[in-house]
Amino acid sequence: LSGTAKLSLERRTTNTSEGTWYEVGLGACGYNDTDSDPIVAISAEIYGSGGYCNQWVEITNTDNGKTASGQVRDKCPSCDSGSLDMSFSLFEQLSTLDTGRIPISWYFT
């Protein structure tokens, strides 16, 4: 597939996995972000060489239906393939930090 066709196919793909939160800072994409920014770290497997840096994702907590958008600015070496690690502020739009892990579905927008 060409790059454009591949990207549009991937944008239609909904991933189902789990979401966690972490303290953001200097991410793998080279930006220094803060916990109040809507930041997403994707698995190292999906991150690859950084082609998804600055892409936006729409994330839904499949337990409560809450949805939020975040920007890919980091990679998560310990995440399973489809899992996302989120900044505090982004995670709190979906659940409470006390929850720790939530079931999610997400896709690139």
PDB file of N, CA and C in Angstrom:
ATOM      1  N   LEU A   1       0.841  -1.201   0.000  1.00  0.00           N
ATOM      2  CA  LEU A   1       0.000   0.000   0.000  1.00  0.00           C
ATOM      3  C   LEU A   1       0.869   1.241   0.000  1.00  0.00           C
ATOM      4  N   SER A   2       0.408   2.271  -0.631  1.00  0.00           N
ATOM      5  CA  SER A   2       1.132   3.537  -0.565  1.00  0.00           C
ATOM      6  C   SER A   2       0.944   4.131   0.826  1.00  0.00           C
ATOM      7  N   GLY A   3       1.767   5.086   1.190  1.00  0.00           N
ATOM      8  CA  GLY A   3       1.688   5.701   2.511  1.00  0.00           C
ATOM      9  C   GLY A   3       0.322   6.273   2.816  1.00  0.00           C
ATOM     10  N   THR A   4      -0.292   6.958   1.854  1.00  0.00           N
ATOM     11  CA  THR A   4      -1.593   7.580   2.083  1.00  0.00           C
ATOM     12  C   THR A   4      -2.677   6.526   2.264  1.00  0.00           C
ATOM     13  N   ALA A   5      -2.665   5.512   1.423  1.00  0.00           N
ATOM     14  CA  ALA A   5      -3.673   4.456   1.538  1.00  0.00           C
ATOM     15  C   ALA A   5      -3.513   3.714   2.857  1.00  0.00           C
ATOM     16  N   LYS A   6      -2.266   3.443   3.249  1.00  0.00           N
ATOM     17  CA  LYS A   6      -2.009   2.741   4.503  1.00  0.00           C
ATOM     18  C   LYS A   6      -2.511   3.565   5.678  1.00  0.00           C
ATOM     19  N   LEU A   7      -2.232   4.871   5.686  1.00  0.00           N
ATOM     20  CA  LEU A   7      -2.644   5.734   6.784  1.00  0.00           C
ATOM     21  C   LEU A   7      -4.166   5.798   6.879  1.00  0.00           C
ATOM     22  N   SER A   8      -4.860   5.916   5.745  1.00  0.00           N
ATOM     23  CA  SER A   8      -6.320   6.006   5.817  1.00  0.00           C
ATOM     24  C   SER A   8      -6.920   4.686   6.301  1.00  0.00           C
ATOM     25  N   LEU A   9      -6.320   3.555   5.949  1.00  0.00           N
ATOM     26  CA  LEU A   9      -6.793   2.280   6.472  1.00  0.00           C
ATOM     27  C   LEU A   9      -6.588   2.204   7.970  1.00  0.00           C
ATOM     28  N   GLU A  10      -5.395   2.622   8.447  1.00  0.00           N
ATOM     29  CA  GLU A  10      -5.110   2.578   9.864  1.00  0.00           C
ATOM     30  C   GLU A  10      -6.011   3.520  10.648  1.00  0.00           C
ATOM     31  N   ARG A  11      -6.383   4.644  10.058  1.00  0.00           N
ATOM     32  CA  ARG A  11      -7.273   5.576  10.741  1.00  0.00           C
ATOM     33  C   ARG A  11      -8.642   4.964  10.983  1.00  0.00           C
ATOM     34  N   ARG A  12      -9.034   4.030  10.130  1.00  0.00           N
ATOM     35  CA  ARG A  12     -10.345   3.408  10.308  1.00  0.00           C
ATOM     36  C   ARG A  12     -10.283   2.231  11.275  1.00  0.00           C
ATOM     37  N   THR A  13      -9.085   1.800  11.646  1.00  0.00           N
ATOM     38  CA  THR A  13      -8.913   0.667  12.538  1.00  0.00           C
ATOM     39  C   THR A  13      -9.114   1.101  13.983  1.00  0.00           C
ATOM     40  N   THR A  14     -10.015   0.441  14.676  1.00  0.00           N
ATOM     41  CA  THR A  14     -10.213   0.710  16.100  1.00  0.00           C
ATOM     42  C   THR A  14      -9.480  -0.358  16.893  1.00  0.00           C
ATOM     43  N   ASN A  15      -8.600   0.107  17.765  1.00  0.00           N
ATOM     44  CA  ASN A  15      -7.839  -0.785  18.632  1.00  0.00           C
ATOM     45  C   ASN A  15      -8.571  -0.924  19.959  1.00  0.00           C
ATOM     46  N   THR A  16      -8.583  -2.119  20.508  1.00  0.00           N
ATOM     47  CA  THR A  16      -9.198  -2.360  21.807  1.00  0.00           C
ATOM     48  C   THR A  16      -8.125  -2.910  22.726  1.00  0.00           C
ATOM     49  N   SER A  17      -7.918  -2.230  23.841  1.00  0.00           N
ATOM     50  CA  SER A  17      -6.865  -2.654  24.751  1.00  0.00           C
ATOM     51  C   SER A  17      -7.086  -2.009  26.107  1.00  0.00           C
ATOM     52  N   GLU A  18      -5.973  -1.600  26.757  1.00  0.00           N
ATOM     53  CA  GLU A  18      -6.124  -0.937  28.045  1.00  0.00           C
ATOM     54  C   GLU A  18      -5.333   0.365  28.063  1.00  0.00           C
ATOM     55  N   GLY A  19      -5.830   1.285  28.905  1.00  0.00           N
ATOM     56  CA  GLY A  19      -5.189   2.580  29.058  1.00  0.00           C
ATOM     57  C   GLY A  19      -4.656   2.741  30.467  1.00  0.00           C
ATOM     58  N   THR A  20      -3.501   3.375  30.572  1.00  0.00           N
ATOM     59  CA  THR A  20      -2.872   3.670  31.852  1.00  0.00           C
ATOM     60  C   THR A  20      -2.414   5.121  31.820  1.00  0.00           C
ATOM     61  N   TRP A  21      -1.869   5.618  32.923  1.00  0.00           N
ATOM     62  CA  TRP A  21      -1.364   6.992  32.962  1.00  0.00           C
ATOM     63  C   TRP A  21       0.081   6.999  33.450  1.00  0.00           C
ATOM     64  N   TYR A  22       0.782   8.091  33.098  1.00  0.00           N
ATOM     65  CA  TYR A  22       2.181   8.246  33.504  1.00  0.00           C
ATOM     66  C   TYR A  22       2.519   9.725  33.589  1.00  0.00           C
ATOM     67  N   GLU A  23       3.638  10.033  34.224  1.00  0.00           N
ATOM     68  CA  GLU A  23       4.113  11.413  34.295  1.00  0.00           C
ATOM     69  C   GLU A  23       4.867  11.718  33.014  1.00  0.00           C
ATOM     70  N   VAL A  24       4.369  12.686  32.270  1.00  0.00           N
ATOM     71  CA  VAL A  24       5.012  13.032  31.002  1.00  0.00           C
ATOM     72  C   VAL A  24       6.184  13.975  31.244  1.00  0.00           C
ATOM     73  N   GLY A  25       6.975  14.161  30.226  1.00  0.00           N
ATOM     74  CA  GLY A  25       8.146  15.045  30.264  1.00  0.00           C
ATOM     75  C   GLY A  25       8.691  15.109  28.852  1.00  0.00           C
ATOM     76  N   LEU A  26       9.987  14.898  28.712  1.00  0.00           N
ATOM     77  CA  LEU A  26      10.590  14.841  27.384  1.00  0.00           C
ATOM     78  C   LEU A  26      10.252  13.485  26.779  1.00  0.00           C
ATOM     79  N   GLY A  27       9.439  13.496  25.738  1.00  0.00           N
ATOM     80  CA  GLY A  27       8.989  12.251  25.119  1.00  0.00           C
ATOM     81  C   GLY A  27       9.866  11.827  23.963  1.00  0.00           C
ATOM     82  N   ALA A  28       9.624  10.621  23.484  1.00  0.00           N
ATOM     83  CA  ALA A  28      10.407  10.038  22.393  1.00  0.00           C
ATOM     84  C   ALA A  28      10.303  10.852  21.103  1.00  0.00           C
ATOM     85  N   CYS A  29       9.234  11.638  20.954  1.00  0.00           N
ATOM     86  CA  CYS A  29       9.078  12.469  19.754  1.00  0.00           C
ATOM     87  C   CYS A  29       9.934  13.745  19.829  1.00  0.00           C
ATOM     88  N   GLY A  30      10.554  13.984  20.989  1.00  0.00           N
ATOM     89  CA  GLY A  30      11.454  15.126  21.114  1.00  0.00           C
ATOM     90  C   GLY A  30      10.837  16.382  21.690  1.00  0.00           C
ATOM     91  N   TYR A  31       9.622  16.282  22.230  1.00  0.00           N
ATOM     92  CA  TYR A  31       8.941  17.444  22.803  1.00  0.00           C
ATOM     93  C   TYR A  31       8.887  17.320  24.322  1.00  0.00           C
ATOM     94  N   ASN A  32       8.996  18.444  25.005  1.00  0.00           N
ATOM     95  CA  ASN A  32       8.892  18.465  26.458  1.00  0.00           C
ATOM     96  C   ASN A  32       7.472  18.885  26.807  1.00  0.00           C
ATOM     97  N   ASP A  33       6.660  17.936  27.234  1.00  0.00           N
ATOM     98  CA  ASP A  33       5.256  18.187  27.541  1.00  0.00           C
ATOM     99  C   ASP A  33       5.025  18.174  29.047  1.00  0.00           C
ATOM    100  N   THR A  34       3.844  18.625  29.461  1.00  0.00           N
ATOM    101  CA  THR A  34       3.490  18.623  30.879  1.00  0.00           C
ATOM    102  C   THR A  34       2.272  17.740  31.103  1.00  0.00           C
ATOM    103  N   ASP A  35       2.034  17.409  32.367  1.00  0.00           N
ATOM    104  CA  ASP A  35       0.908  16.527  32.703  1.00  0.00           C
ATOM    105  C   ASP A  35      -0.447  17.140  32.366  1.00  0.00           C
ATOM    106  N   SER A  36      -0.508  18.465  32.187  1.00  0.00           N
ATOM    107  CA  SER A  36      -1.777  19.105  31.835  1.00  0.00           C
ATOM    108  C   SER A  36      -2.047  19.042  30.327  1.00  0.00           C
ATOM    109  N   ASP A  37      -1.065  18.607  29.532  1.00  0.00           N
ATOM    110  CA  ASP A  37      -1.255  18.446  28.087  1.00  0.00           C
ATOM    111  C   ASP A  37      -1.913  17.088  27.808  1.00  0.00           C
ATOM    112  N   PRO A  38      -2.740  16.986  26.754  1.00  0.00           N
ATOM    113  CA  PRO A  38      -3.386  15.711  26.420  1.00  0.00           C
ATOM    114  C   PRO A  38      -2.429  14.798  25.645  1.00  0.00           C
ATOM    115  N   ILE A  39      -1.523  14.141  26.368  1.00  0.00           N
ATOM    116  CA  ILE A  39      -0.441  13.385  25.741  1.00  0.00           C
ATOM    117  C   ILE A  39      -0.698  11.885  25.778  1.00  0.00           C
ATOM    118  N   VAL A  40      -0.321  11.233  24.679  1.00  0.00           N
ATOM    119  CA  VAL A  40      -0.452   9.791  24.549  1.00  0.00           C
ATOM    120  C   VAL A  40       0.918   9.204  24.216  1.00  0.00           C
ATOM    121  N   ALA A  41       1.244   8.104  24.875  1.00  0.00           N
ATOM    122  CA  ALA A  41       2.397   7.284  24.510  1.00  0.00           C
ATOM    123  C   ALA A  41       1.840   5.991  23.932  1.00  0.00           C
ATOM    124  N   ILE A  42       2.281   5.661  22.721  1.00  0.00           N
ATOM    125  CA  ILE A  42       1.827   4.419  22.083  1.00  0.00           C
ATOM    126  C   ILE A  42       2.893   3.345  22.267  1.00  0.00           C
ATOM    127  N   SER A  43       2.501   2.105  22.087  1.00  0.00           N
ATOM    128  CA  SER A  43       3.436   0.999  22.276  1.00  0.00           C
ATOM    129  C   SER A  43       4.636   1.151  21.343  1.00  0.00           C
ATOM    130  N   ALA A  44       5.773   0.625  21.783  1.00  0.00           N
ATOM    131  CA  ALA A  44       6.984   0.678  20.963  1.00  0.00           C
ATOM    132  C   ALA A  44       6.741   0.003  19.613  1.00  0.00           C
ATOM    133  N   GLU A  45       5.917  -1.042  19.620  1.00  0.00           N
ATOM    134  CA  GLU A  45       5.605  -1.772  18.387  1.00  0.00           C
ATOM    135  C   GLU A  45       4.921  -0.861  17.362  1.00  0.00           C
ATOM    136  N   ILE A  46       3.940  -0.071  17.798  1.00  0.00           N
ATOM    137  CA  ILE A  46       3.240   0.837  16.879  1.00  0.00           C
ATOM    138  C   ILE A  46       4.090   2.086  16.611  1.00  0.00           C
ATOM    139  N   TYR A  47       4.817   2.555  17.634  1.00  0.00           N
ATOM    140  CA  TYR A  47       5.644   3.758  17.498  1.00  0.00           C
ATOM    141  C   TYR A  47       6.680   3.604  16.387  1.00  0.00           C
ATOM    142  N   GLY A  48       7.313   2.432  16.315  1.00  0.00           N
ATOM    143  CA  GLY A  48       8.312   2.181  15.271  1.00  0.00           C
ATOM    144  C   GLY A  48       9.394   3.240  15.261  1.00  0.00           C
ATOM    145  N   SER A  49       9.529   3.942  14.132  1.00  0.00           N
ATOM    146  CA  SER A  49      10.558   4.979  14.003  1.00  0.00           C
ATOM    147  C   SER A  49       9.995   6.376  14.245  1.00  0.00           C
ATOM    148  N   GLY A  50       8.788   6.460  14.808  1.00  0.00           N
ATOM    149  CA  GLY A  50       8.228   7.762  15.173  1.00  0.00           C
ATOM    150  C   GLY A  50       7.289   8.380  14.159  1.00  0.00           C
ATOM    151  N   GLY A  51       6.819   7.608  13.200  1.00  0.00           N
ATOM    152  CA  GLY A  51       5.941   8.134  12.163  1.00  0.00           C
ATOM    153  C   GLY A  51       4.596   8.637  12.663  1.00  0.00           C
ATOM    154  N   TYR A  52       4.213   8.247  13.882  1.00  0.00           N
ATOM    155  CA  TYR A  52       2.927   8.686  14.429  1.00  0.00           C
ATOM    156  C   TYR A  52       3.053   9.900  15.349  1.00  0.00           C
ATOM    157  N   CYS A  53       4.264  10.424  15.511  1.00  0.00           N
ATOM    158  CA  CYS A  53       4.440  11.609  16.352  1.00  0.00           C
ATOM    159  C   CYS A  53       3.510  12.730  15.884  1.00  0.00           C
ATOM    160  N   ASN A  54       2.842  13.368  16.830  1.00  0.00           N
ATOM    161  CA  ASN A  54       1.914  14.479  16.630  1.00  0.00           C
ATOM    162  C   ASN A  54       0.563  14.071  16.050  1.00  0.00           C
ATOM    163  N   GLN A  55       0.344  12.779  15.785  1.00  0.00           N
ATOM    164  CA  GLN A  55      -0.977  12.315  15.348  1.00  0.00           C
ATOM    165  C   GLN A  55      -1.920  12.391  16.544  1.00  0.00           C
ATOM    166  N   TRP A  56      -3.176  12.654  16.277  1.00  0.00           N
ATOM    167  CA  TRP A  56      -4.195  12.676  17.328  1.00  0.00           C
ATOM    168  C   TRP A  56      -4.930  11.353  17.336  1.00  0.00           C
ATOM    169  N   VAL A  57      -5.328  10.925  18.526  1.00  0.00           N
ATOM    170  CA  VAL A  57      -6.115   9.706  18.684  1.00  0.00           C
ATOM    171  C   VAL A  57      -7.361  10.025  19.484  1.00  0.00           C
ATOM    172  N   GLU A  58      -8.431   9.343  19.168  1.00  0.00           N
ATOM    173  CA  GLU A  58      -9.653   9.454  19.966  1.00  0.00           C
ATOM    174  C   GLU A  58      -9.765   8.185  20.788  1.00  0.00           C
ATOM    175  N   ILE A  59      -9.920   8.372  22.093  1.00  0.00           N
ATOM    176  CA  ILE A  59      -9.906   7.267  23.042  1.00  0.00           C
ATOM    177  C   ILE A  59     -11.252   7.207  23.761  1.00  0.00           C
ATOM    178  N   THR A  60     -11.808   6.020  23.896  1.00  0.00           N
ATOM    179  CA  THR A  60     -13.056   5.826  24.630  1.00  0.00           C
ATOM    180  C   THR A  60     -12.833   4.831  25.754  1.00  0.00           C
ATOM    181  N   ASN A  61     -13.274   5.202  26.953  1.00  0.00           N
ATOM    182  CA  ASN A  61     -13.292   4.272  28.079  1.00  0.00           C
ATOM    183  C   ASN A  61     -14.506   3.384  27.834  1.00  0.00           C
ATOM    184  N   THR A  62     -14.281   2.120  27.552  1.00  0.00           N
ATOM    185  CA  THR A  62     -15.398   1.240  27.187  1.00  0.00           C
ATOM    186  C   THR A  62     -16.249   0.846  28.391  1.00  0.00           C
ATOM    187  N   ASP A  63     -15.808   1.152  29.606  1.00  0.00           N
ATOM    188  CA  ASP A  63     -16.626   0.906  30.796  1.00  0.00           C
ATOM    189  C   ASP A  63     -17.692   1.980  30.984  1.00  0.00           C
ATOM    190  N   ASN A  64     -17.328   3.258  30.776  1.00  0.00           N
ATOM    191  CA  ASN A  64     -18.278   4.343  31.063  1.00  0.00           C
ATOM    192  C   ASN A  64     -18.675   5.168  29.837  1.00  0.00           C
ATOM    193  N   GLY A  65     -18.062   4.897  28.685  1.00  0.00           N
ATOM    194  CA  GLY A  65     -18.419   5.602  27.457  1.00  0.00           C
ATOM    195  C   GLY A  65     -17.793   6.978  27.287  1.00  0.00           C
ATOM    196  N   LYS A  66     -17.006   7.433  28.259  1.00  0.00           N
ATOM    197  CA  LYS A  66     -16.372   8.754  28.135  1.00  0.00           C
ATOM    198  C   LYS A  66     -15.307   8.706  27.046  1.00  0.00           C
ATOM    199  N   THR A  67     -15.223   9.816  26.284  1.00  0.00           N
ATOM    200  CA  THR A  67     -14.293   9.906  25.163  1.00  0.00           C
ATOM    201  C   THR A  67     -13.431  11.155  25.306  1.00  0.00           C
ATOM    202  N   ALA A  68     -12.176  11.055  24.884  1.00  0.00           N
ATOM    203  CA  ALA A  68     -11.251  12.189  24.910  1.00  0.00           C
ATOM    204  C   ALA A  68     -10.251  12.031  23.763  1.00  0.00           C
ATOM    205  N   SER A  69      -9.613  13.134  23.397  1.00  0.00           N
ATOM    206  CA  SER A  69      -8.600  13.113  22.339  1.00  0.00           C
ATOM    207  C   SER A  69      -7.239  13.458  22.916  1.00  0.00           C
ATOM    208  N   GLY A  70      -6.224  12.779  22.405  1.00  0.00           N
ATOM    209  CA  GLY A  70      -4.860  13.040  22.845  1.00  0.00           C
ATOM    210  C   GLY A  70      -3.908  13.004  21.662  1.00  0.00           C
ATOM    211  N   GLN A  71      -2.723  13.566  21.865  1.00  0.00           N
ATOM    212  CA  GLN A  71      -1.725  13.664  20.811  1.00  0.00           C
ATOM    213  C   GLN A  71      -0.552  12.733  21.126  1.00  0.00           C
ATOM    214  N   VAL A  72      -0.131  11.959  20.129  1.00  0.00           N
ATOM    215  CA  VAL A  72       1.003  11.051  20.295  1.00  0.00           C
ATOM    216  C   VAL A  72       2.288  11.865  20.367  1.00  0.00           C
ATOM    217  N   ARG A  73       2.981  11.778  21.512  1.00  0.00           N
ATOM    218  CA  ARG A  73       4.242  12.493  21.684  1.00  0.00           C
ATOM    219  C   ARG A  73       5.315  11.623  22.321  1.00  0.00           C
ATOM    220  N   ASP A  74       4.986  10.329  22.543  1.00  0.00           N
ATOM    221  CA  ASP A  74       5.922   9.468  23.256  1.00  0.00           C
ATOM    222  C   ASP A  74       5.650   8.017  22.894  1.00  0.00           C
ATOM    223  N   LYS A  75       6.608   7.141  23.263  1.00  0.00           N
ATOM    224  CA  LYS A  75       6.372   5.710  23.110  1.00  0.00           C
ATOM    225  C   LYS A  75       6.413   5.069  24.487  1.00  0.00           C
ATOM    226  N   CYS A  76       5.711   3.966  24.609  1.00  0.00           N
ATOM    227  CA  CYS A  76       5.594   3.247  25.871  1.00  0.00           C
ATOM    228  C   CYS A  76       6.228   1.871  25.688  1.00  0.00           C
ATOM    229  N   PRO A  77       7.495   1.710  26.125  1.00  0.00           N
ATOM    230  CA  PRO A  77       8.184   0.442  25.925  1.00  0.00           C
ATOM    231  C   PRO A  77       7.515  -0.741  26.637  1.00  0.00           C
ATOM    232  N   SER A  78       6.814  -0.475  27.752  1.00  0.00           N
ATOM    233  CA  SER A  78       6.210  -1.576  28.515  1.00  0.00           C
ATOM    234  C   SER A  78       4.764  -1.862  28.126  1.00  0.00           C
ATOM    235  N   CYS A  79       4.200  -1.071  27.206  1.00  0.00           N
ATOM    236  CA  CYS A  79       2.803  -1.267  26.798  1.00  0.00           C
ATOM    237  C   CYS A  79       2.663  -2.436  25.830  1.00  0.00           C
ATOM    238  N   ASP A  80       1.550  -3.185  25.974  1.00  0.00           N
ATOM    239  CA  ASP A  80       1.194  -4.186  24.975  1.00  0.00           C
ATOM    240  C   ASP A  80       0.897  -3.453  23.671  1.00  0.00           C
ATOM    241  N   SER A  81       0.849  -4.176  22.576  1.00  0.00           N
ATOM    242  CA  SER A  81       0.732  -3.578  21.249  1.00  0.00           C
ATOM    243  C   SER A  81      -0.312  -2.468  21.128  1.00  0.00           C
ATOM    244  N   GLY A  82      -1.544  -2.700  21.538  1.00  0.00           N
ATOM    245  CA  GLY A  82      -2.591  -1.705  21.344  1.00  0.00           C
ATOM    246  C   GLY A  82      -2.863  -0.809  22.536  1.00  0.00           C
ATOM    247  N   SER A  83      -2.082  -0.960  23.606  1.00  0.00           N
ATOM    248  CA  SER A  83      -2.332  -0.180  24.820  1.00  0.00           C
ATOM    249  C   SER A  83      -1.776   1.240  24.705  1.00  0.00           C
ATOM    250  N   LEU A  84      -2.372   2.154  25.477  1.00  0.00           N
ATOM    251  CA  LEU A  84      -1.931   3.546  25.496  1.00  0.00           C
ATOM    252  C   LEU A  84      -1.611   3.963  26.919  1.00  0.00           C
ATOM    253  N   ASP A  85      -0.562   4.753  27.067  1.00  0.00           N
ATOM    254  CA  ASP A  85      -0.212   5.389  28.321  1.00  0.00           C
ATOM    255  C   ASP A  85      -0.550   6.861  28.133  1.00  0.00           C
ATOM    256  N   MET A  86      -1.241   7.464  29.086  1.00  0.00           N
ATOM    257  CA  MET A  86      -1.743   8.832  28.919  1.00  0.00           C
ATOM    258  C   MET A  86      -1.263   9.763  30.019  1.00  0.00           C
ATOM    259  N   SER A  87      -1.216  11.054  29.690  1.00  0.00           N
ATOM    260  CA  SER A  87      -0.914  12.062  30.705  1.00  0.00           C
ATOM    261  C   SER A  87      -2.031  12.069  31.739  1.00  0.00           C
ATOM    262  N   PHE A  88      -1.712  12.570  32.942  1.00  0.00           N
ATOM    263  CA  PHE A  88      -2.713  12.641  34.010  1.00  0.00           C
ATOM    264  C   PHE A  88      -4.002  13.291  33.525  1.00  0.00           C
ATOM    265  N   SER A  89      -3.857  14.477  32.902  1.00  0.00           N
ATOM    266  CA  SER A  89      -5.050  15.253  32.525  1.00  0.00           C
ATOM    267  C   SER A  89      -5.900  14.524  31.495  1.00  0.00           C
ATOM    268  N   LEU A  90      -5.274  13.826  30.565  1.00  0.00           N
ATOM    269  CA  LEU A  90      -6.030  13.080  29.558  1.00  0.00           C
ATOM    270  C   LEU A  90      -6.734  11.892  30.207  1.00  0.00           C
ATOM    271  N   PHE A  91      -6.027  11.143  31.045  1.00  0.00           N
ATOM    272  CA  PHE A  91      -6.618   9.988  31.723  1.00  0.00           C
ATOM    273  C   PHE A  91      -7.815  10.421  32.568  1.00  0.00           C
ATOM    274  N   GLU A  92      -7.682  11.577  33.241  1.00  0.00           N
ATOM    275  CA  GLU A  92      -8.763  12.056  34.109  1.00  0.00           C
ATOM    276  C   GLU A  92     -10.022  12.450  33.336  1.00  0.00           C
ATOM    277  N   GLN A  93      -9.910  12.678  32.026  1.00  0.00           N
ATOM    278  CA  GLN A  93     -11.104  12.927  31.219  1.00  0.00           C
ATOM    279  C   GLN A  93     -11.893  11.632  31.007  1.00  0.00           C
ATOM    280  N   LEU A  94     -11.234  10.499  31.225  1.00  0.00           N
ATOM    281  CA  LEU A  94     -11.846   9.192  30.987  1.00  0.00           C
ATOM    282  C   LEU A  94     -12.203   8.448  32.266  1.00  0.00           C
ATOM    283  N   SER A  95     -11.442   8.704  33.342  1.00  0.00           N
ATOM    284  CA  SER A  95     -11.635   7.993  34.596  1.00  0.00           C
ATOM    285  C   SER A  95     -10.860   8.741  35.694  1.00  0.00           C
ATOM    286  N   THR A  96     -10.786   8.148  36.875  1.00  0.00           N
ATOM    287  CA  THR A  96      -9.991   8.749  37.942  1.00  0.00           C
ATOM    288  C   THR A  96      -8.612   8.093  37.963  1.00  0.00           C
ATOM    289  N   LEU A  97      -7.612   8.824  38.426  1.00  0.00           N
ATOM    290  CA  LEU A  97      -6.262   8.274  38.498  1.00  0.00           C
ATOM    291  C   LEU A  97      -6.216   7.040  39.397  1.00  0.00           C
ATOM    292  N   ASP A  98      -7.098   7.000  40.414  1.00  0.00           N
ATOM    293  CA  ASP A  98      -7.146   5.846  41.319  1.00  0.00           C
ATOM    294  C   ASP A  98      -7.452   4.546  40.581  1.00  0.00           C
ATOM    295  N   THR A  99      -8.171   4.657  39.472  1.00  0.00           N
ATOM    296  CA  THR A  99      -8.538   3.465  38.700  1.00  0.00           C
ATOM    297  C   THR A  99      -7.287   2.768  38.172  1.00  0.00           C
ATOM    298  N   GLY A 100      -6.310   3.549  37.709  1.00  0.00           N
ATOM    299  CA  GLY A 100      -5.035   2.985  37.240  1.00  0.00           C
ATOM    300  C   GLY A 100      -5.058   2.427  35.838  1.00  0.00           C
ATOM    301  N   ARG A 101      -5.927   1.460  35.589  1.00  0.00           N
ATOM    302  CA  ARG A 101      -6.046   0.830  34.269  1.00  0.00           C
ATOM    303  C   ARG A 101      -7.514   0.818  33.859  1.00  0.00           C
ATOM    304  N   ILE A 102      -7.758   1.169  32.609  1.00  0.00           N
ATOM    305  CA  ILE A 102      -9.128   1.156  32.105  1.00  0.00           C
ATOM    306  C   ILE A 102      -9.177   0.439  30.754  1.00  0.00           C
ATOM    307  N   PRO A 103     -10.302  -0.201  30.451  1.00  0.00           N
ATOM    308  CA  PRO A 103     -10.466  -0.795  29.120  1.00  0.00           C
ATOM    309  C   PRO A 103     -10.786   0.328  28.135  1.00  0.00           C
ATOM    310  N   ILE A 104     -10.086   0.331  27.005  1.00  0.00           N
ATOM    311  CA  ILE A 104     -10.284   1.407  26.029  1.00  0.00           C
ATOM    312  C   ILE A 104     -10.425   0.864  24.611  1.00  0.00           C
ATOM    313  N   SER A 105     -11.022   1.708  23.785  1.00  0.00           N
ATOM    314  CA  SER A 105     -10.940   1.516  22.335  1.00  0.00           C
ATOM    315  C   SER A 105     -10.416   2.852  21.815  1.00  0.00           C
ATOM    316  N   TRP A 106      -9.635   2.817  20.742  1.00  0.00           N
ATOM    317  CA  TRP A 106      -9.065   4.059  20.222  1.00  0.00           C
ATOM    318  C   TRP A 106      -8.713   3.904  18.751  1.00  0.00           C
ATOM    319  N   TYR A 107      -8.617   5.065  18.104  1.00  0.00           N
ATOM    320  CA  TYR A 107      -8.206   5.081  16.690  1.00  0.00           C
ATOM    321  C   TYR A 107      -7.535   6.410  16.387  1.00  0.00           C
ATOM    322  N   PHE A 108      -6.708   6.420  15.351  1.00  0.00           N
ATOM    323  CA  PHE A 108      -6.061   7.657  14.897  1.00  0.00           C
ATOM    324  C   PHE A 108      -7.100   8.516  14.187  1.00  0.00           C
ATOM    325  N   THR A 109      -7.093   9.826  14.440  1.00  0.00           N
ATOM    326  CA  THR A 109      -8.048  10.722  13.778  1.00  0.00           C
ATOM    327  C   THR A 109      -7.363  11.556  12.727  1.00  0.00           C
TER     328      THR A 109
END
